[in-house]
Tab-separated table of C-alpha atoms in Angstrom:
chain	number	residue	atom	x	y	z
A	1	UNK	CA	-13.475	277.205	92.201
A	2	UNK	CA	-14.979	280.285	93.868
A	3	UNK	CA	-14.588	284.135	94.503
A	4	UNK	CA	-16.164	286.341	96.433
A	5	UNK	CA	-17.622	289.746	94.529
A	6	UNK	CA	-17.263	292.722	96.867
A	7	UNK	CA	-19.158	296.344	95.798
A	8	UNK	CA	-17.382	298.811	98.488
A	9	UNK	CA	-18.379	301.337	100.123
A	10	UNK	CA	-21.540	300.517	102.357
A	11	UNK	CA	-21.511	300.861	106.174
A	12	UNK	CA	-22.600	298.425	107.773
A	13	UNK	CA	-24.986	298.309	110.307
A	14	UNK	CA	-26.778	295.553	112.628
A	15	UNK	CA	-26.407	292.580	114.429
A	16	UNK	CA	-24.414	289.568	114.158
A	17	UNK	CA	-24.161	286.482	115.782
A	18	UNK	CA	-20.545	285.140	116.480
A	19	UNK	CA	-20.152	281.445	115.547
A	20	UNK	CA	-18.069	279.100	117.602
A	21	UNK	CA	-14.284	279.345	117.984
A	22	UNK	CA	-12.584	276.591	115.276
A	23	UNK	CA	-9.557	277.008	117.455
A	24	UNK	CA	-11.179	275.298	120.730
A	25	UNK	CA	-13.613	272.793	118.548
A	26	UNK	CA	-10.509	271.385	116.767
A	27	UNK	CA	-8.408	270.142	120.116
A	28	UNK	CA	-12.554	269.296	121.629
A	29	UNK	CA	-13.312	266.810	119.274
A	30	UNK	CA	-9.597	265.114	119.766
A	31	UNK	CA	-9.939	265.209	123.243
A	32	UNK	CA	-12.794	262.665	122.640
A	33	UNK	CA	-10.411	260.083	121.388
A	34	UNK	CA	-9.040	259.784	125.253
A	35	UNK	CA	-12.457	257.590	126.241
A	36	UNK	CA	-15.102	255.663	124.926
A	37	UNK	CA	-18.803	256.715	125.173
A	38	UNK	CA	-21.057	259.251	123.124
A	39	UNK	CA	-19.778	263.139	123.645
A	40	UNK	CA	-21.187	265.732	122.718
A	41	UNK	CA	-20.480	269.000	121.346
A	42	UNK	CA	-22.223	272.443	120.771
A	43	UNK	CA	-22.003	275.569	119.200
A	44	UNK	CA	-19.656	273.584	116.621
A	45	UNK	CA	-18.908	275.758	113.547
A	46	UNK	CA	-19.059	274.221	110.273
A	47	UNK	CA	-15.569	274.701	108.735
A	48	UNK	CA	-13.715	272.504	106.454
A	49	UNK	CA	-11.014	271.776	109.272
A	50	UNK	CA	-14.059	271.031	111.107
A	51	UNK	CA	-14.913	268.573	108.807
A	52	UNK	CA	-10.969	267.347	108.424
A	53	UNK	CA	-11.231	266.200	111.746
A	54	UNK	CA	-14.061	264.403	111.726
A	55	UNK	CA	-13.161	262.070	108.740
A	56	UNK	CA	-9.726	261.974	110.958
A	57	UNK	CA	-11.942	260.850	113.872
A	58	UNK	CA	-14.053	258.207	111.588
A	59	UNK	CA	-10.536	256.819	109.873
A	60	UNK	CA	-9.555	256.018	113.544
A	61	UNK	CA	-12.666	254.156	114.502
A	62	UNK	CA	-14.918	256.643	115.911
A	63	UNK	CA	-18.435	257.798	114.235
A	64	UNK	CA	-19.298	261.180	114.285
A	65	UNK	CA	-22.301	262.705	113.200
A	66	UNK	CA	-22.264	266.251	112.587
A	67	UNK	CA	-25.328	268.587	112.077
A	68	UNK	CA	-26.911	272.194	113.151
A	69	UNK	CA	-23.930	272.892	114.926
A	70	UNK	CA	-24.474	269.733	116.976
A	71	UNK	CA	-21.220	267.180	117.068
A	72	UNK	CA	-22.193	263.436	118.494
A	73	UNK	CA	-18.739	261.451	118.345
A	74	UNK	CA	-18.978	257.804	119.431
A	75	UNK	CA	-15.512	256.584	120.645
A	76	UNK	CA	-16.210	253.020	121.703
A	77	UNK	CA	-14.537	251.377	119.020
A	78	UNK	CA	-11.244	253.534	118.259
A	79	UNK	CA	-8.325	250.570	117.432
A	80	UNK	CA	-6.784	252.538	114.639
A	81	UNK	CA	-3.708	254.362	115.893
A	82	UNK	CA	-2.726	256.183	112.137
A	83	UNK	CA	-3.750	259.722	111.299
A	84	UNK	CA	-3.095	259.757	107.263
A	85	UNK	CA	-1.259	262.092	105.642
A	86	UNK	CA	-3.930	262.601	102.984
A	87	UNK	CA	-5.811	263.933	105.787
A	88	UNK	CA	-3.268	265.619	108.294
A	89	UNK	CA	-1.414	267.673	105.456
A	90	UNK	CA	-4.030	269.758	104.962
A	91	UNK	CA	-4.851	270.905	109.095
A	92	UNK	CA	-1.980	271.346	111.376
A	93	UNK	CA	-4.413	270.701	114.201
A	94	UNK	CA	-4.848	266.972	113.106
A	95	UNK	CA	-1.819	266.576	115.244
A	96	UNK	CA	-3.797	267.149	118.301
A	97	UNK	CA	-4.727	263.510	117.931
A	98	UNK	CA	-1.513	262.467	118.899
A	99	UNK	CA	-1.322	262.888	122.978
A	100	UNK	CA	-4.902	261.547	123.301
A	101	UNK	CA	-3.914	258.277	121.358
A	102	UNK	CA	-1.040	257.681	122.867
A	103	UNK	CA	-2.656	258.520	126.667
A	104	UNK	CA	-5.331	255.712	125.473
A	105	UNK	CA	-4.366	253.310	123.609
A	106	UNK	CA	-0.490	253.288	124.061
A	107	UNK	CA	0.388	254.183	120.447
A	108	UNK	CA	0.146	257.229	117.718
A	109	UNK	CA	1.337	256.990	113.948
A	110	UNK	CA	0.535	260.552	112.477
A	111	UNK	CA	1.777	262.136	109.640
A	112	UNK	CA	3.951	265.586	109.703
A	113	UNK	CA	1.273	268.159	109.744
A	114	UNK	CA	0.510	270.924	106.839
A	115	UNK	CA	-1.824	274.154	106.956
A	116	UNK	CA	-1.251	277.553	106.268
A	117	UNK	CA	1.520	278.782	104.826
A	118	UNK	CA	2.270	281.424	107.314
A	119	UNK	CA	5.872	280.421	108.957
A	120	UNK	CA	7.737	277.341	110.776
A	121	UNK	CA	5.324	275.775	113.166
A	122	UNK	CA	7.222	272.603	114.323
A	123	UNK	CA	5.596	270.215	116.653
A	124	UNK	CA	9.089	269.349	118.155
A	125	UNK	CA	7.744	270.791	121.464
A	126	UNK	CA	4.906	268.258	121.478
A	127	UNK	CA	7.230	265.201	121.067
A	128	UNK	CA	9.843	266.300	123.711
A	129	UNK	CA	6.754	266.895	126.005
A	130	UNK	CA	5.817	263.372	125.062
A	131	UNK	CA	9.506	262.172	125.550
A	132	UNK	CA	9.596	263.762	128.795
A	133	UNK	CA	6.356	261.518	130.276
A	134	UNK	CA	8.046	258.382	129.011
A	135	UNK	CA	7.064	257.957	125.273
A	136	UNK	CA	9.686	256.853	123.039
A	137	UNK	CA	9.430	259.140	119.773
A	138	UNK	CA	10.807	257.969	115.958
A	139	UNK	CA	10.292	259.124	112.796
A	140	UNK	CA	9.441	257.001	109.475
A	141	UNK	CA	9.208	258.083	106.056
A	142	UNK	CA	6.945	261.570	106.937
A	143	UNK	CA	5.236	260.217	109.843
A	144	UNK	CA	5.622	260.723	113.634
A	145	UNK	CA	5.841	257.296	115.924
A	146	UNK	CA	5.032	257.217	119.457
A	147	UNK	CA	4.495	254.682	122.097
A	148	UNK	CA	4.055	254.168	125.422
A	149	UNK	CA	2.828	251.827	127.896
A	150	UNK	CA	1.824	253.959	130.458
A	151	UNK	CA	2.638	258.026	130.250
A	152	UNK	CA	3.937	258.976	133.847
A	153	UNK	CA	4.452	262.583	134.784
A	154	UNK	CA	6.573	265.300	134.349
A	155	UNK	CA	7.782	269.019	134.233
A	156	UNK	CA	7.751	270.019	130.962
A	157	UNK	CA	9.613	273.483	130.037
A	158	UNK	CA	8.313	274.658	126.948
A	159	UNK	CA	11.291	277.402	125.242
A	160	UNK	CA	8.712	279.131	123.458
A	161	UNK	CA	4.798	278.917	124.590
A	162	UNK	CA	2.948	276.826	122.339
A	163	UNK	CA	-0.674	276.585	121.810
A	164	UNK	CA	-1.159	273.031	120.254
A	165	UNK	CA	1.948	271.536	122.316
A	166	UNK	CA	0.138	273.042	125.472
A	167	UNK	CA	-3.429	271.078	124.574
A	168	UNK	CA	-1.825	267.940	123.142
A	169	UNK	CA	0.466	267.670	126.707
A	170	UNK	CA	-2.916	268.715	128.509
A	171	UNK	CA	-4.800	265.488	126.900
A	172	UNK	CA	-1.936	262.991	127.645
A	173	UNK	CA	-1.451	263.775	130.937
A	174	UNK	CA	-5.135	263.937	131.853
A	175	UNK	CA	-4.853	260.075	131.406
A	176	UNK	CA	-0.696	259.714	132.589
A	177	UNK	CA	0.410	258.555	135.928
A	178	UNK	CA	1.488	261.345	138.679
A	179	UNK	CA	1.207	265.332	138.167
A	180	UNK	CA	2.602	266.649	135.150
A	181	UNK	CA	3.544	270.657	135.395
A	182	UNK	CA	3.383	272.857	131.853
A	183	UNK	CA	5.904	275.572	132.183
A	184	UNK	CA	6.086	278.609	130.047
A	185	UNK	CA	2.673	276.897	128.927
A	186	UNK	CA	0.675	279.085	126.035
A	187	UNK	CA	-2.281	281.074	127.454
A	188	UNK	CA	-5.158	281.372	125.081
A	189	UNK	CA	-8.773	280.973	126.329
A	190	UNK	CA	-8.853	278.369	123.800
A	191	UNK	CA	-6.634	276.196	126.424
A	192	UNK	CA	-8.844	277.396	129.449
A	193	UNK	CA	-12.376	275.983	127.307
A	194	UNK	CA	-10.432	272.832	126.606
A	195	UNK	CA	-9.226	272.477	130.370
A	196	UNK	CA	-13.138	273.068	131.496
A	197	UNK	CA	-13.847	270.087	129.411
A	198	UNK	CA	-11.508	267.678	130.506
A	199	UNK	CA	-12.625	268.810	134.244
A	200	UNK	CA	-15.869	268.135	133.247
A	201	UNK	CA	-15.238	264.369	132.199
A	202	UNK	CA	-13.401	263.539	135.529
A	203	UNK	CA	-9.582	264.916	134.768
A	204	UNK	CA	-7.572	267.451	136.807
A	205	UNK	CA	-6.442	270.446	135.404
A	206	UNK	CA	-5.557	273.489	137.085
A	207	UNK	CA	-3.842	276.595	136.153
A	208	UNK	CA	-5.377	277.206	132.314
A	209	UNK	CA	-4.916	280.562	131.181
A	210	UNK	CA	-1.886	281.271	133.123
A	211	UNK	CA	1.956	279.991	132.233
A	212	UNK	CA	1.988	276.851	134.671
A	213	UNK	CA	-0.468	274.487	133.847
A	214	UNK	CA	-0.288	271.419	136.785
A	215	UNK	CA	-2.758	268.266	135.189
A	216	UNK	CA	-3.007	265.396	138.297
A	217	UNK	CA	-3.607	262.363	136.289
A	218	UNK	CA	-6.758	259.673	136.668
A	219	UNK	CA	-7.649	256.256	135.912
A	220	UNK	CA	-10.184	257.064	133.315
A	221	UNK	CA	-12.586	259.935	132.221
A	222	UNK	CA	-15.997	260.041	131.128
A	223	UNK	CA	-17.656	261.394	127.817
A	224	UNK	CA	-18.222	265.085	127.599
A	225	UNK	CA	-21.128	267.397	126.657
A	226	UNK	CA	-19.587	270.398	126.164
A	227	UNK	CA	-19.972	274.219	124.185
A	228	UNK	CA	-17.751	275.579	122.431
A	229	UNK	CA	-16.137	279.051	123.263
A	230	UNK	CA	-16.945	281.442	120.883
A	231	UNK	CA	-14.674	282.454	118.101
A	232	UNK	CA	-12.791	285.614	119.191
A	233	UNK	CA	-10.930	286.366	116.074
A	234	UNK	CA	-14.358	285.854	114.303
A	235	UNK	CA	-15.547	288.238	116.705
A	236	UNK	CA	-12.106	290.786	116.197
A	237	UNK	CA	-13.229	290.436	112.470
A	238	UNK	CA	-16.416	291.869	112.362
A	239	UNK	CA	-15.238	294.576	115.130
A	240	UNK	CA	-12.931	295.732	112.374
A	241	UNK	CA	-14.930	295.690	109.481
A	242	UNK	CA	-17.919	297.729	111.223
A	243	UNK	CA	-14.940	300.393	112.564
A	244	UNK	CA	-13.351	300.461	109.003
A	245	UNK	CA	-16.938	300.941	107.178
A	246	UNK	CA	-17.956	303.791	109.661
A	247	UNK	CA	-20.556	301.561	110.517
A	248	UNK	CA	-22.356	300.195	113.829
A	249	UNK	CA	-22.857	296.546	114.810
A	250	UNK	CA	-23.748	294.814	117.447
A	251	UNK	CA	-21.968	291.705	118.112
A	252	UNK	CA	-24.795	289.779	120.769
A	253	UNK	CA	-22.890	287.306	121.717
A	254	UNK	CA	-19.529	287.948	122.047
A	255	UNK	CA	-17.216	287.632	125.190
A	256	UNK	CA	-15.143	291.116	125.886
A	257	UNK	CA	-13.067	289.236	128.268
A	258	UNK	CA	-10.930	287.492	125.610
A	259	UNK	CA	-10.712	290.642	123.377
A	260	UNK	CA	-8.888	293.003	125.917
A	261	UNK	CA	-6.342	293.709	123.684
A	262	UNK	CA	-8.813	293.885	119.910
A	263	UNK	CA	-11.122	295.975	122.178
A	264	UNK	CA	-8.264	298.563	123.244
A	265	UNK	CA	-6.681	299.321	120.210
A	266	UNK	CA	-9.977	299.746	118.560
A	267	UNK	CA	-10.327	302.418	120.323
A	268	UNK	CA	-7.333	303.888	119.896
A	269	UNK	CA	-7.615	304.054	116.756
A	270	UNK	CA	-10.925	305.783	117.411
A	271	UNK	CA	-13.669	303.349	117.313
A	272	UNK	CA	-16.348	303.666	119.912
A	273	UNK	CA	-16.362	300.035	121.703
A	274	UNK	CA	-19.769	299.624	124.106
A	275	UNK	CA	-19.521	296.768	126.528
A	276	UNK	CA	-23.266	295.682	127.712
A	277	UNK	CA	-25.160	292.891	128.900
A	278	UNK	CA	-26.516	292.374	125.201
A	279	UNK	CA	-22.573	291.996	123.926
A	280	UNK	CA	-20.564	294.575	122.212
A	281	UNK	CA	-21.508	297.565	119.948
A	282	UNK	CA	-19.074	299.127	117.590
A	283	UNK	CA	-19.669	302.221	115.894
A	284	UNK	CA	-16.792	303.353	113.488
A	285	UNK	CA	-14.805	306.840	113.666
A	286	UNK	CA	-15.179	309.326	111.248
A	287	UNK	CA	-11.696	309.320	110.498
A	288	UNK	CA	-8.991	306.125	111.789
A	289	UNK	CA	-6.238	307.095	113.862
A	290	UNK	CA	-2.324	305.315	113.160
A	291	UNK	CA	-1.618	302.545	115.793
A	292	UNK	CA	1.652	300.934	116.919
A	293	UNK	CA	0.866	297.322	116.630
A	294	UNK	CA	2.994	294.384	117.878
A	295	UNK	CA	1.665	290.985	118.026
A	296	UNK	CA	2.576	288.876	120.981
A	297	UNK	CA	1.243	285.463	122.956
A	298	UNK	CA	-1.950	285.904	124.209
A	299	UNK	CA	-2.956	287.954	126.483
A	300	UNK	CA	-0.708	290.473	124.132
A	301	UNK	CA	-2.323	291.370	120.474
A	302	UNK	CA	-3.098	287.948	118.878
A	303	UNK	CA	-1.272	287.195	115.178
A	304	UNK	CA	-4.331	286.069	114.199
A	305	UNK	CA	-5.793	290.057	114.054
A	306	UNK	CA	-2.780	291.852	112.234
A	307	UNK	CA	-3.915	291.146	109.008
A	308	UNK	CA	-7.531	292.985	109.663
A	309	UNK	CA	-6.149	295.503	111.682
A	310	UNK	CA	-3.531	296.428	108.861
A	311	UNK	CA	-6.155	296.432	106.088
A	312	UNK	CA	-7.981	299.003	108.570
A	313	UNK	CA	-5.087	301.166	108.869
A	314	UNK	CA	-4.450	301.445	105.191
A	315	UNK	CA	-6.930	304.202	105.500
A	316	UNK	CA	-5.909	305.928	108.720
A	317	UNK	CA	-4.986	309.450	108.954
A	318	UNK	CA	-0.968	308.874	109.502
A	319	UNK	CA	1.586	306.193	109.654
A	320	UNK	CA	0.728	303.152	111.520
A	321	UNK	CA	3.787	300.499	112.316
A	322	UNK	CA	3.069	296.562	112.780
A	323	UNK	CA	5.652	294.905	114.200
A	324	UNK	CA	5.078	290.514	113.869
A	325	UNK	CA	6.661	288.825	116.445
A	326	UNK	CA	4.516	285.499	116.182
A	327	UNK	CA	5.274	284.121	112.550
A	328	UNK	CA	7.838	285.211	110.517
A	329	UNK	CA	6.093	284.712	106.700
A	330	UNK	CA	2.862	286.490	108.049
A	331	UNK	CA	3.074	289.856	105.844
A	332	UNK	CA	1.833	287.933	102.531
A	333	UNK	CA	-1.549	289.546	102.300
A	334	UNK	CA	0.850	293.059	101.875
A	335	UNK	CA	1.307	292.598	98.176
A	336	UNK	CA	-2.561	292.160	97.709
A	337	UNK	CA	-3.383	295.238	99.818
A	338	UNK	CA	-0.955	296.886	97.831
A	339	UNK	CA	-3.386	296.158	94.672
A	340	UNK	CA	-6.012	298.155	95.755
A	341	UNK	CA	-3.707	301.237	96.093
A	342	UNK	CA	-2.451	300.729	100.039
A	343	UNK	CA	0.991	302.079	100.612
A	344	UNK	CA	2.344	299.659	103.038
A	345	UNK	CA	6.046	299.268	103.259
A	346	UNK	CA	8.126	295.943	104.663
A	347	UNK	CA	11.408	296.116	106.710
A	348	UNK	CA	11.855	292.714	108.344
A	349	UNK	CA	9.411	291.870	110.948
A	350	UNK	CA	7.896	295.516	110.761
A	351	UNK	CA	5.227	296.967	108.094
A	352	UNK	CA	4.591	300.575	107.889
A	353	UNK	CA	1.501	301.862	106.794
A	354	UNK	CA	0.736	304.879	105.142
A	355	UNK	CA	-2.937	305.946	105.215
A	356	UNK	CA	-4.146	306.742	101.973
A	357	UNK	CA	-8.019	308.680	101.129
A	358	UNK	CA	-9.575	305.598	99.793
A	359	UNK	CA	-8.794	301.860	98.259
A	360	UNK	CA	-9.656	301.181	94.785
A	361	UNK	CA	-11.141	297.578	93.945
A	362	UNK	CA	-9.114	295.309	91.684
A	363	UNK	CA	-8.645	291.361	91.909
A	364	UNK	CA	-7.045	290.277	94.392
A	365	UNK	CA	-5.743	286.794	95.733
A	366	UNK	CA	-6.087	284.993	99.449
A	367	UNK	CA	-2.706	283.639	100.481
A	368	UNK	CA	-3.698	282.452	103.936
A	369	UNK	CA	-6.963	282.254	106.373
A	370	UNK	CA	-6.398	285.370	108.037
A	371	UNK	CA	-5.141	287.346	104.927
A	372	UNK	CA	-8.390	286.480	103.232
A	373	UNK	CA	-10.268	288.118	105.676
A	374	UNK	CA	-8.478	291.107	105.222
A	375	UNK	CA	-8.914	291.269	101.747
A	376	UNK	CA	-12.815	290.882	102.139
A	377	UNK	CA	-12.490	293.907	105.260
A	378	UNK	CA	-10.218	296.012	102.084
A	379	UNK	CA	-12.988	295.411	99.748
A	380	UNK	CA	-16.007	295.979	102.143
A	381	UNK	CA	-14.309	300.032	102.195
A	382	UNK	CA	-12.842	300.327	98.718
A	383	UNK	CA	-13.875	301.991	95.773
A	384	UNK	CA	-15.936	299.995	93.174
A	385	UNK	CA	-15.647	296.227	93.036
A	386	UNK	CA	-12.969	293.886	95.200
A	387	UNK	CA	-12.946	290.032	93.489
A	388	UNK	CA	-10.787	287.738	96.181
A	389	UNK	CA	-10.080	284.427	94.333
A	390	UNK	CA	-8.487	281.462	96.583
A	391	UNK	CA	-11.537	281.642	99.188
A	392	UNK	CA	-10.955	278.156	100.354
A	393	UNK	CA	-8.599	279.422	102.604
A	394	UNK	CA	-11.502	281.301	104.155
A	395	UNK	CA	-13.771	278.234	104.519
A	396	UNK	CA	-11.069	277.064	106.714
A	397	UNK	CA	-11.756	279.518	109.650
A	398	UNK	CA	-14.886	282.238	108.928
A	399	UNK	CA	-18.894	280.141	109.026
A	400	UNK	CA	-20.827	281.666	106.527
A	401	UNK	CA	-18.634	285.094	106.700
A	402	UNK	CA	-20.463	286.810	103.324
A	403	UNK	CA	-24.030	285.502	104.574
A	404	UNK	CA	-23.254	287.382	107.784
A	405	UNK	CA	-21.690	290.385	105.984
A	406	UNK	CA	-24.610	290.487	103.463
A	407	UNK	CA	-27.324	291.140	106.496
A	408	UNK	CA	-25.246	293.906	107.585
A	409	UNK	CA	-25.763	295.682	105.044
A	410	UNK	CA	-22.364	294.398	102.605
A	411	UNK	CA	-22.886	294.247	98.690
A	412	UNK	CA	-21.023	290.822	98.589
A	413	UNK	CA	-21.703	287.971	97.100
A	414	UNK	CA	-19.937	284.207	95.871
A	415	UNK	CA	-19.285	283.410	92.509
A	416	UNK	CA	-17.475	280.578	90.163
A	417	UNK	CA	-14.403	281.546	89.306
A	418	UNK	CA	-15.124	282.146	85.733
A	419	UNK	CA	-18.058	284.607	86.271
């Protein structure tokens, strides 16, 4: 096992390069399931759920060959239908094999998905979606069945919006019979890369990024060669750390248009946040102003930011409020922030932080992906030395995340366990 050994305290200063968004890689490289053919993906991140899938994609048939961010998945021979659970229960995305399978080859078995433990995430959406186009659903002993000879369209009202159920509808009806409509569809620009690259192998998707997402189904699509987004909440990350740290970084490839909201309360909080042709600059306030925080759907503040944001605003000048309205077990990185002297307070679905003068390193432990990275973003501005323990939670989402930190300028560094 490893830890990462933080020294707080140094700004940091430079540039950094924003790797590619795990979040619109993982539903990619199952949306090459729906055709046979070599695809081929870029600007591929190398995460263990990156990896997850790939085995995923080999145990069904496929090869894959990953390397230098570079993702070459053969689909001619896919005949097996079961995603295991050895494989599924750790990544929650794994289920995004599911509509492509069926739309292909008439049949899924996949296991009930795990992942973090952040709140209920049930894929019930996904299989009354799936219902809806004519699938007939069962479950057996921990794993979801569905077949289908043909999917035929449908209008498909999601209650809540759904990111995965949006993409895994999206893949199924690329391939279905007739127009299917997404209502109340989930909004992230993760949906709008993976819509581009069904367009680009022949399907017909309009309306990504909005609510209503209308797919006309085809015969039959063609490989894709296709880059990945980059990773916004990487991107949020760094943004944070550099404004917490008093620092100045320049991010030089990052995309301002899917960090509205990150970019706004950065500097509300009183961050300087330059937009230019070369990416975005941050430079850090001498002192960090209290925020009102609530985290919505996107194009509202993303969940997948309050835990950076609220290890930032442990050190604000005031009383900052976070309301979560995404996931309801998403405050479990409080307790740890609480260990390096943060005065944070829980009532419900709302934390209120009390800036205090400076955080204190002790040993703290990663209960999630994103509450990892705010422990490393704590440590990066406490006092003395920050040891986070659990990091594989990290590995899950951040490429490389203390090699990047160390070149700005970080004292950080990973360890065994026992060091």
């Amino acid at each position: 096992m490893k830890k990462i050994v933080i020294h707080g305290g140094r700004r940091l200063q430079g540039t950094v390069e924003v790797s590619g968004a795990k979040n619109a890689a993982l539903p990619l490289l199952c949306a090459t399931l729906l055709c046979p053919g070599e695809h081929r993906l870029g600007n591929v991140p190398d995460l263990r759920d990156i990896q997850t899938v790939v085995k995923l994609l080999e145990t069904l048939g496929a090869t894959a060959v990953f390397e230098n961010g570079q993702v070459r998945v053969n689909a001619d021979r896919v005949v097996n239908v079961e995603a295991p659970y050895d494989l599924v229960k750790t990544m929650r995305a794994s289920v995004l094999v599911l509509g492509p399978l069926v739309a292909r080859l008439g049949q899924a078995r996949v296991s009930l998905p795990g992942g973090c433990a952040i709140g209920a995430r049930p894929i019930d959406l996904h299989l009354k979606g799936l219902e809806a186009m004519g699938a007939e659903i069962t479950l057996d002993h921990g794993y979801v069945e569905a077949r289908a000879e043909k999917l035929r369209g449908a209008t498909i009202y999601f209650d809540t919006p759904t990111v995965g159920g949006t993409e895994n509808l999206m893949m199924a009806a690329a391939l279905a019979e007739g127009t299917t409509v997404l209502e109340n569809a989930a909004c992230e620009p993760e949906i709008v890369d993976l819509a581009n690259a069904l367009n680009a192998m022949g399907a017909c998707v309009r309306g990504a990024g909005s609510d209503t997402v209308t797919i006309e189904g085809v015969d039959s699509l063609q490989p894709m060669d296709h880059q990945v987004m980059m990773d916004r909440i990487e991107a949020g990350t760094f943004m944070v750390a550099a404004a917490m740290t008093r620092g100045d970084v320049l991010l030089s490839n990052a995309d301002a248009d899917c960090l509205e909201a990150v970019i706004s309360k950065l500097r509300e909080a009183g961050a300087e946040v330059i937009l230019g042709d070369d990416g975005i600059r941050v430079r850090g306030p001498e002192e960090i102003q209290p925020l009102q925080i609530k985290t919505r759907p996107h194009p509202g503040f993303p969940t997948d930011m309050q835990a950076q944001f609220m290890a930032m605003l442990t050190l604000a000048k005031g009383t900052s409020v976070i309301a979560e309205n995404v996931f309801e077990n998403r405050f479990m990185h409080v307790c740890e922030l609480q260990r390096l002297g943060s005065k944070i307070r829980i009532d419900g679905k709302q934390a209120m932080v009390e800036g205090v003068e400076q955080l204190l390193g002790a040993p703290v432990m990663a209960t999630d992906l994103r509450a990892s990275a705010s422990l490393v973003l704590a440590g990066l501005a406490a006092d003395n030395t920050t040891e986070v323990s659990r990091i594989y939670h990290l590995d899950r989402g951040y490429e490389r995340l203390e090699e990047k930190l160390l070149a700005l300028g970080a004292d950080i560094r990973r360890v065994a366990e026992d060091a």
